[in-house]
């Protein structure tokens, strides 16, 4: 791991940081290809929305870009994880009057996903954990991720690649670390994230791609029965791009033409 | 601040720790008086329940006690904050197969609360933020505390000492960093915490004290109208003990006999 904290080479953070104490911060996981961050502006825009939601100060964009470039440039294929926290201090939960955002940037190797995840699709399951509905935190990628940790602990079978999570009204929301799309009778649908879930950058790319083709996408509530009746299912996130789903619990699915088309359009092969 | 990480004097933690990345951990805030931790066994028992809820390994108790003693002993009056995290590693949200719990222990000065908070009571308000209902995390003192940070940002008036938070069904749950009790017609009532909230150590002491006196306590759902009709209101946590509430938004309350009696019984003067 190579890392910068506030622009300085470092891999240790003070234990008074609010990121550790309260999860008081945000993060982005970015895909680096040939030294460049894919969809950088979309990541920065989401981070900025997160800062607004948490009333945190977004760092100087040029400074952030320089730091990102310095870690991204030497990497042919990798992952940059950027954490922003509200910094140190404050008495208890109350933030300090003039908090200084901490920038933590880490470079990791790209995960060794098998090529067939993109080609043939992945097997997924439903998780038992239900996401709490919290509109104040919905959509943003904040550091309070215990629900995801608990959901990911529900299985060990390495053949199962992702878990789908529902909210407490039994609406299917997302994958643990991905967004969910289905195709029904040629219509693309993805869950509404107003109450919970993370609005992913690759989800946004898919929505934009569909709009560019003048094809409708329904952002809506989806039940398990909607999902099991789907013609195609796929997952998105910034690292994987688009993975078709070929099996969900006992249901099997074909990799469909719309999924393939979006993979090509968004250059989402592994 | 004086601090130990895994028993070693240190105040910096690796940025790969899951406590920072996901809030994947727990904490306890303990009151030190004359070098001794008050209600140590209750704190350790709650921490152990938290470890069970998150499937984290509880550290060796003797080891933990030695570390706590070494920081508590020199302190006439202070605060020990103990954080346990699931340590470093794992790919994404998935915990590593054999995670090593990180122990982070910090000693802080006791806050400079005015004496009249205990004597005359405190002014509190309702927060607008509503707590999400998540039974998988309810009751335990985990590191995902963004709701509390957001709620605490709602006011700046230093005369208002605490905020009360409701859940999304408009049931009053707790103070941002305290538990809530009311007295109605001689009956003590406190909110049920099965869906959200932190089950505090001092709350447990009050429940035990009432049981020892053979006095009933109702652990129940409470609405704002239940609260506004109360004869006495008080707040509890490990640092404050018991603070009477003398004002909640526009409603004013007397410091009542049952509150006083519990303060005496539990040695809760400042």
GROMACS .gro file of C-alpha atoms in nm, chain B:
model
  270
  271UNK     CA    1  -0.417   1.265   2.604
  272UNK     CA    2  -0.243   0.949   2.715
  273UNK     CA    3  -0.308   0.643   2.501
  274UNK     CA    4  -0.229   0.277   2.445
  275UNK     CA    5  -0.282   0.077   2.127
  276UNK     CA    6  -0.273  -0.296   2.193
  277UNK     CA    7  -0.093  -0.222   2.518
  278UNK     CA    8   0.180  -0.007   2.366
  279UNK     CA    9   0.205   0.366   2.423
  280UNK     CA   10   0.092   0.513   2.089
  281UNK     CA   11  -0.151   0.765   1.949
  282UNK     CA   12  -0.151   0.672   1.579
  283UNK     CA   13  -0.335   0.387   1.411
  284UNK     CA   14  -0.281   0.230   1.070
  285UNK     CA   15  -0.520   0.369   0.808
  286UNK     CA   16  -0.608   0.013   0.702
  287UNK     CA   17  -0.784  -0.045   1.034
  288UNK     CA   18  -1.150  -0.141   0.985
  289UNK     CA   19  -1.252   0.097   1.262
  290UNK     CA   20  -1.162   0.389   1.037
  291UNK     CA   21  -1.273   0.235   0.708
  292UNK     CA   22  -1.614   0.102   0.812
  293UNK     CA   23  -1.674   0.198   1.174
  294UNK     CA   24  -1.627  -0.175   1.230
  295UNK     CA   25  -1.596  -0.173   1.605
  296UNK     CA   26  -1.728  -0.068   1.945
  297UNK     CA   27  -1.645   0.174   2.222
  298UNK     CA   28  -1.696   0.242   2.591
  299UNK     CA   29  -1.665   0.574   2.772
  300UNK     CA   30  -1.575   0.511   3.134
  301UNK     CA   31  -1.563   0.739   3.436
  302UNK     CA   32  -1.246   0.724   3.644
  303UNK     CA   33  -1.266   0.837   4.006
  304UNK     CA   34  -0.963   0.814   4.233
  305UNK     CA   35  -0.786   0.589   3.985
  306UNK     CA   36  -1.072   0.341   3.962
  307UNK     CA   37  -1.313   0.280   3.676
  308UNK     CA   38  -1.673   0.308   3.792
  309UNK     CA   39  -1.899   0.018   3.688
  310UNK     CA   40  -1.613  -0.155   3.508
  311UNK     CA   41  -1.787  -0.491   3.498
  312UNK     CA   42  -2.099  -0.341   3.342
  313UNK     CA   43  -1.889  -0.168   3.076
  314UNK     CA   44  -1.706  -0.491   3.001
  315UNK     CA   45  -2.032  -0.686   2.986
  316UNK     CA   46  -2.182  -0.442   2.737
  317UNK     CA   47  -1.864  -0.452   2.530
  318UNK     CA   48  -1.885  -0.829   2.529
  319UNK     CA   49  -2.249  -0.814   2.411
  320UNK     CA   50  -2.137  -0.577   2.136
  321UNK     CA   51  -1.863  -0.818   2.033
  322UNK     CA   52  -2.123  -1.094   2.012
  323UNK     CA   53  -2.357  -0.879   1.802
  324UNK     CA   54  -2.075  -0.797   1.558
  325UNK     CA   55  -1.910  -1.142   1.581
  326UNK     CA   56  -1.589  -0.979   1.701
  327UNK     CA   57  -1.344  -1.143   1.935
  328UNK     CA   58  -1.354  -0.998   2.288
  329UNK     CA   59  -0.997  -0.949   2.411
  330UNK     CA   60  -0.850  -1.137   2.703
  331UNK     CA   61  -1.015  -0.976   3.004
  332UNK     CA   62  -0.706  -0.982   3.227
  333UNK     CA   63  -0.499  -0.818   2.958
  334UNK     CA   64  -0.765  -0.552   2.909
  335UNK     CA   65  -0.790  -0.494   3.283
  336UNK     CA   66  -0.414  -0.444   3.313
  337UNK     CA   67  -0.419  -0.188   3.033
  338UNK     CA   68  -0.719  -0.008   3.184
  339UNK     CA   69  -0.554  -0.005   3.527
  340UNK     CA   70  -0.231   0.136   3.392
  341UNK     CA   71  -0.414   0.436   3.242
  342UNK     CA   72  -0.674   0.477   3.518
  343UNK     CA   73  -0.446   0.456   3.822
  344UNK     CA   74  -0.270   0.794   3.787
  345UNK     CA   75  -0.600   0.979   3.737
  346UNK     CA   76  -0.793   1.134   4.025
  347UNK     CA   77  -1.086   1.222   3.801
  348UNK     CA   78  -1.097   1.147   3.432
  349UNK     CA   79  -1.241   0.964   3.137
  350UNK     CA   80  -1.117   0.645   2.975
  351UNK     CA   81  -1.234   0.578   2.623
  352UNK     CA   82  -1.182   0.225   2.501
  353UNK     CA   83  -1.230   0.145   2.132
  354UNK     CA   84  -1.225  -0.211   2.001
  355UNK     CA   85  -1.204  -0.257   1.625
  356UNK     CA   86  -1.201  -0.568   1.409
  357UNK     CA   87  -0.841  -0.480   1.319
  358UNK     CA   88  -0.692  -0.453   0.974
  359UNK     CA   89  -0.756  -0.643   0.660
  360UNK     CA   90  -1.015  -0.835   0.470
  361UNK     CA   91  -1.107  -0.755   0.111
  362UNK     CA   92  -1.366  -0.484   0.120
  363UNK     CA   93  -1.644  -0.528   0.372
  364UNK     CA   94  -1.568  -0.894   0.425
  365UNK     CA   95  -1.376  -0.941   0.751
  366UNK     CA   96  -1.055  -1.142   0.740
  367UNK     CA   97  -1.085  -1.507   0.838
  368UNK     CA   98  -0.896  -1.462   1.164
  369UNK     CA   99  -0.927  -1.094   1.256
  370UNK     CA  100  -0.719  -0.961   1.546
  371UNK     CA  101  -0.917  -0.713   1.755
  372UNK     CA  102  -0.742  -0.377   1.796
  373UNK     CA  103  -0.757  -0.225   2.147
  374UNK     CA  104  -0.734   0.154   2.164
  375UNK     CA  105  -0.741   0.312   2.507
  376UNK     CA  106  -0.734   0.687   2.563
  377UNK     CA  107  -0.741   0.890   2.883
  378UNK     CA  108  -0.901   1.233   2.875
  379UNK     CA  109  -0.969   1.500   3.134
  380UNK     CA  110  -1.314   1.497   3.290
  381UNK     CA  111  -1.534   1.756   3.113
  382UNK     CA  112  -1.592   2.082   3.300
  383UNK     CA  113  -1.966   2.039   3.356
  384UNK     CA  114  -2.111   2.308   3.586
  385UNK     CA  115  -2.236   2.187   3.925
  386UNK     CA  116  -2.581   2.331   3.860
  387UNK     CA  117  -2.644   2.069   3.589
  388UNK     CA  118  -2.677   1.813   3.870
  389UNK     CA  119  -2.842   2.050   4.117
  390UNK     CA  120  -3.088   2.250   3.908
  391UNK     CA  121  -3.112   2.038   3.595
  392UNK     CA  122  -3.037   2.101   3.229
  393UNK     CA  123  -3.222   2.242   2.933
  394UNK     CA  124  -3.276   2.005   2.641
  395UNK     CA  125  -3.445   2.015   2.301
  396UNK     CA  126  -3.588   1.776   2.047
  397UNK     CA  127  -3.372   1.707   1.742
  398UNK     CA  128  -3.518   1.690   1.394
  399UNK     CA  129  -3.301   1.398   1.287
  400UNK     CA  130  -3.488   1.071   1.334
  401UNK     CA  131  -3.296   0.759   1.427
  402UNK     CA  132  -3.318   0.471   1.182
  403UNK     CA  133  -3.458   0.146   1.322
  404UNK     CA  134  -3.195  -0.128   1.298
  405UNK     CA  135  -3.241  -0.415   1.544
  406UNK     CA  136  -2.912  -0.573   1.433
  407UNK     CA  137  -2.725  -0.279   1.587
  408UNK     CA  138  -2.968  -0.156   1.855
  409UNK     CA  139  -2.849  -0.136   2.214
  410UNK     CA  140  -2.477  -0.176   2.147
  411UNK     CA  141  -2.226   0.108   2.144
  412UNK     CA  142  -2.077   0.070   1.797
  413UNK     CA  143  -1.862   0.311   1.598
  414UNK     CA  144  -2.127   0.406   1.338
  415UNK     CA  145  -2.232   0.732   1.499
  416UNK     CA  146  -2.312   0.967   1.212
  417UNK     CA  147  -2.672   1.003   1.328
  418UNK     CA  148  -2.548   1.139   1.661
  419UNK     CA  149  -2.302   1.374   1.489
  420UNK     CA  150  -2.577   1.511   1.263
  421UNK     CA  151  -2.822   1.548   1.550
  422UNK     CA  152  -2.562   1.731   1.763
  423UNK     CA  153  -2.501   1.978   1.480
  424UNK     CA  154  -2.861   2.100   1.494
  425UNK     CA  155  -2.801   2.368   1.757
  426UNK     CA  156  -2.527   2.598   1.882
  427UNK     CA  157  -2.696   2.759   2.182
  428UNK     CA  158  -2.467   2.662   2.473
  429UNK     CA  159  -2.762   2.687   2.714
  430UNK     CA  160  -2.907   2.375   2.553
  431UNK     CA  161  -2.712   2.087   2.696
  432UNK     CA  162  -2.858   1.781   2.524
  433UNK     CA  163  -3.086   1.686   2.236
  434UNK     CA  164  -3.356   1.420   2.249
  435UNK     CA  165  -3.395   1.200   1.942
  436UNK     CA  166  -3.699   1.012   1.817
  437UNK     CA  167  -3.710   0.723   1.576
  438UNK     CA  168  -3.895   0.725   1.248
  439UNK     CA  169  -4.216   0.620   1.420
  440UNK     CA  170  -4.196   0.936   1.632
  441UNK     CA  171  -4.113   0.739   1.943
  442UNK     CA  172  -3.875   0.918   2.175
  443UNK     CA  173  -3.565   0.699   2.214
  444UNK     CA  174  -3.286   0.873   2.403
  445UNK     CA  175  -3.061   1.173   2.434
  446UNK     CA  176  -2.781   1.204   2.176
  447UNK     CA  177  -2.530   1.083   2.434
  448UNK     CA  178  -2.754   0.986   2.723
  449UNK     CA  179  -3.051   0.771   2.812
  450UNK     CA  180  -3.387   0.917   2.903
  451UNK     CA  181  -3.615   0.847   3.198
  452UNK     CA  182  -3.944   1.003   3.294
  453UNK     CA  183  -4.158   0.976   3.607
  454UNK     CA  184  -4.535   0.972   3.564
  455UNK     CA  185  -4.758   0.934   3.872
  456UNK     CA  186  -4.470   0.776   4.063
  457UNK     CA  187  -4.389   0.525   3.786
  458UNK     CA  188  -4.046   0.542   3.623
  459UNK     CA  189  -4.048   0.485   3.247
  460UNK     CA  190  -3.768   0.461   2.993
  461UNK     CA  191  -3.779   0.392   2.618
  462UNK     CA  192  -3.749   0.043   2.481
  463UNK     CA  193  -3.426   0.014   2.279
  464UNK     CA  194  -3.501  -0.295   2.069
  465UNK     CA  195  -3.498  -0.098   1.741
  466UNK     CA  196  -3.241   0.175   1.803
  467UNK     CA  197  -3.051   0.358   2.073
  468UNK     CA  198  -2.765   0.268   2.305
  469UNK     CA  199  -2.839   0.076   2.625
  470UNK     CA  200  -2.623   0.277   2.865
  471UNK     CA  201  -2.443   0.148   3.170
  472UNK     CA  202  -2.598   0.416   3.393
  473UNK     CA  203  -2.942   0.329   3.253
  474UNK     CA  204  -2.873  -0.025   3.369
  475UNK     CA  205  -2.772   0.106   3.714
  476UNK     CA  206  -3.099   0.298   3.743
  477UNK     CA  207  -3.298  -0.011   3.642
  478UNK     CA  208  -3.108  -0.218   3.900
  479UNK     CA  209  -3.158   0.046   4.170
  480UNK     CA  210  -3.532   0.050   4.108
  481UNK     CA  211  -3.548  -0.327   4.116
  482UNK     CA  212  -3.357  -0.331   4.444
  483UNK     CA  213  -3.623  -0.100   4.590
  484UNK     CA  214  -3.899  -0.322   4.450
  485UNK     CA  215  -4.019  -0.030   4.242
  486UNK     CA  216  -4.153  -0.100   3.896
  487UNK     CA  217  -3.991   0.049   3.586
  488UNK     CA  218  -4.170   0.041   3.253
  489UNK     CA  219  -3.946  -0.017   2.953
  490UNK     CA  220  -4.188   0.095   2.689
  491UNK     CA  221  -4.260   0.315   2.388
  492UNK     CA  222  -4.281   0.684   2.475
  493UNK     CA  223  -4.423   0.962   2.260
  494UNK     CA  224  -4.353   1.334   2.283
  495UNK     CA  225  -4.688   1.374   2.453
  496UNK     CA  226  -4.590   1.117   2.718
  497UNK     CA  227  -4.276   1.320   2.779
  498UNK     CA  228  -4.451   1.655   2.800
  499UNK     CA  229  -4.694   1.512   3.055
  500UNK     CA  230  -4.418   1.377   3.280
  501UNK     CA  231  -4.372   1.489   3.640
  502UNK     CA  232  -3.995   1.442   3.631
  503UNK     CA  233  -3.746   1.387   3.349
  504UNK     CA  234  -3.384   1.288   3.385
  505UNK     CA  235  -3.090   1.187   3.169
  506UNK     CA  236  -2.823   0.929   3.246
  507UNK     CA  237  -2.482   0.832   3.120
  508UNK     CA  238  -2.160   0.704   3.269
  509UNK     CA  239  -1.992   1.043   3.287
  510UNK     CA  240  -2.281   1.256   3.409
  511UNK     CA  241  -2.454   1.002   3.627
  512UNK     CA  242  -2.799   1.160   3.651
  513UNK     CA  243  -2.895   1.506   3.532
  514UNK     CA  244  -3.249   1.632   3.591
  515UNK     CA  245  -3.413   1.802   3.293
  516UNK     CA  246  -3.558   2.141   3.386
  517UNK     CA  247  -3.666   2.251   3.039
  518UNK     CA  248  -3.754   2.072   2.717
  519UNK     CA  249  -3.817   2.320   2.436
  520UNK     CA  250  -4.092   2.541   2.590
  521UNK     CA  251  -4.194   2.299   2.868
  522UNK     CA  252  -4.046   2.349   3.215
  523UNK     CA  253  -4.001   2.078   3.476
  524UNK     CA  254  -3.917   2.068   3.845
  525UNK     CA  255  -3.636   1.854   3.977
  526UNK     CA  256  -3.848   1.586   4.141
  527UNK     CA  257  -3.809   1.367   4.448
  528UNK     CA  258  -3.754   1.044   4.258
  529UNK     CA  259  -3.473   1.198   4.052
  530UNK     CA  260  -3.310   1.331   4.371
  531UNK     CA  261  -3.345   0.997   4.541
  532UNK     CA  262  -3.176   0.816   4.251
  533UNK     CA  263  -2.897   1.074   4.239
  534UNK     CA  264  -2.827   1.011   4.608
  535UNK     CA  265  -2.861   0.637   4.576
  536UNK     CA  266  -2.622   0.616   4.281
  537UNK     CA  267  -2.380   0.883   4.411
  538UNK     CA  268  -2.445   1.089   4.104
  539UNK     CA  269  -2.352   1.437   4.214
  540UNK     CA  270  -2.083   1.603   4.003
   0.00000   0.00000   0.00000
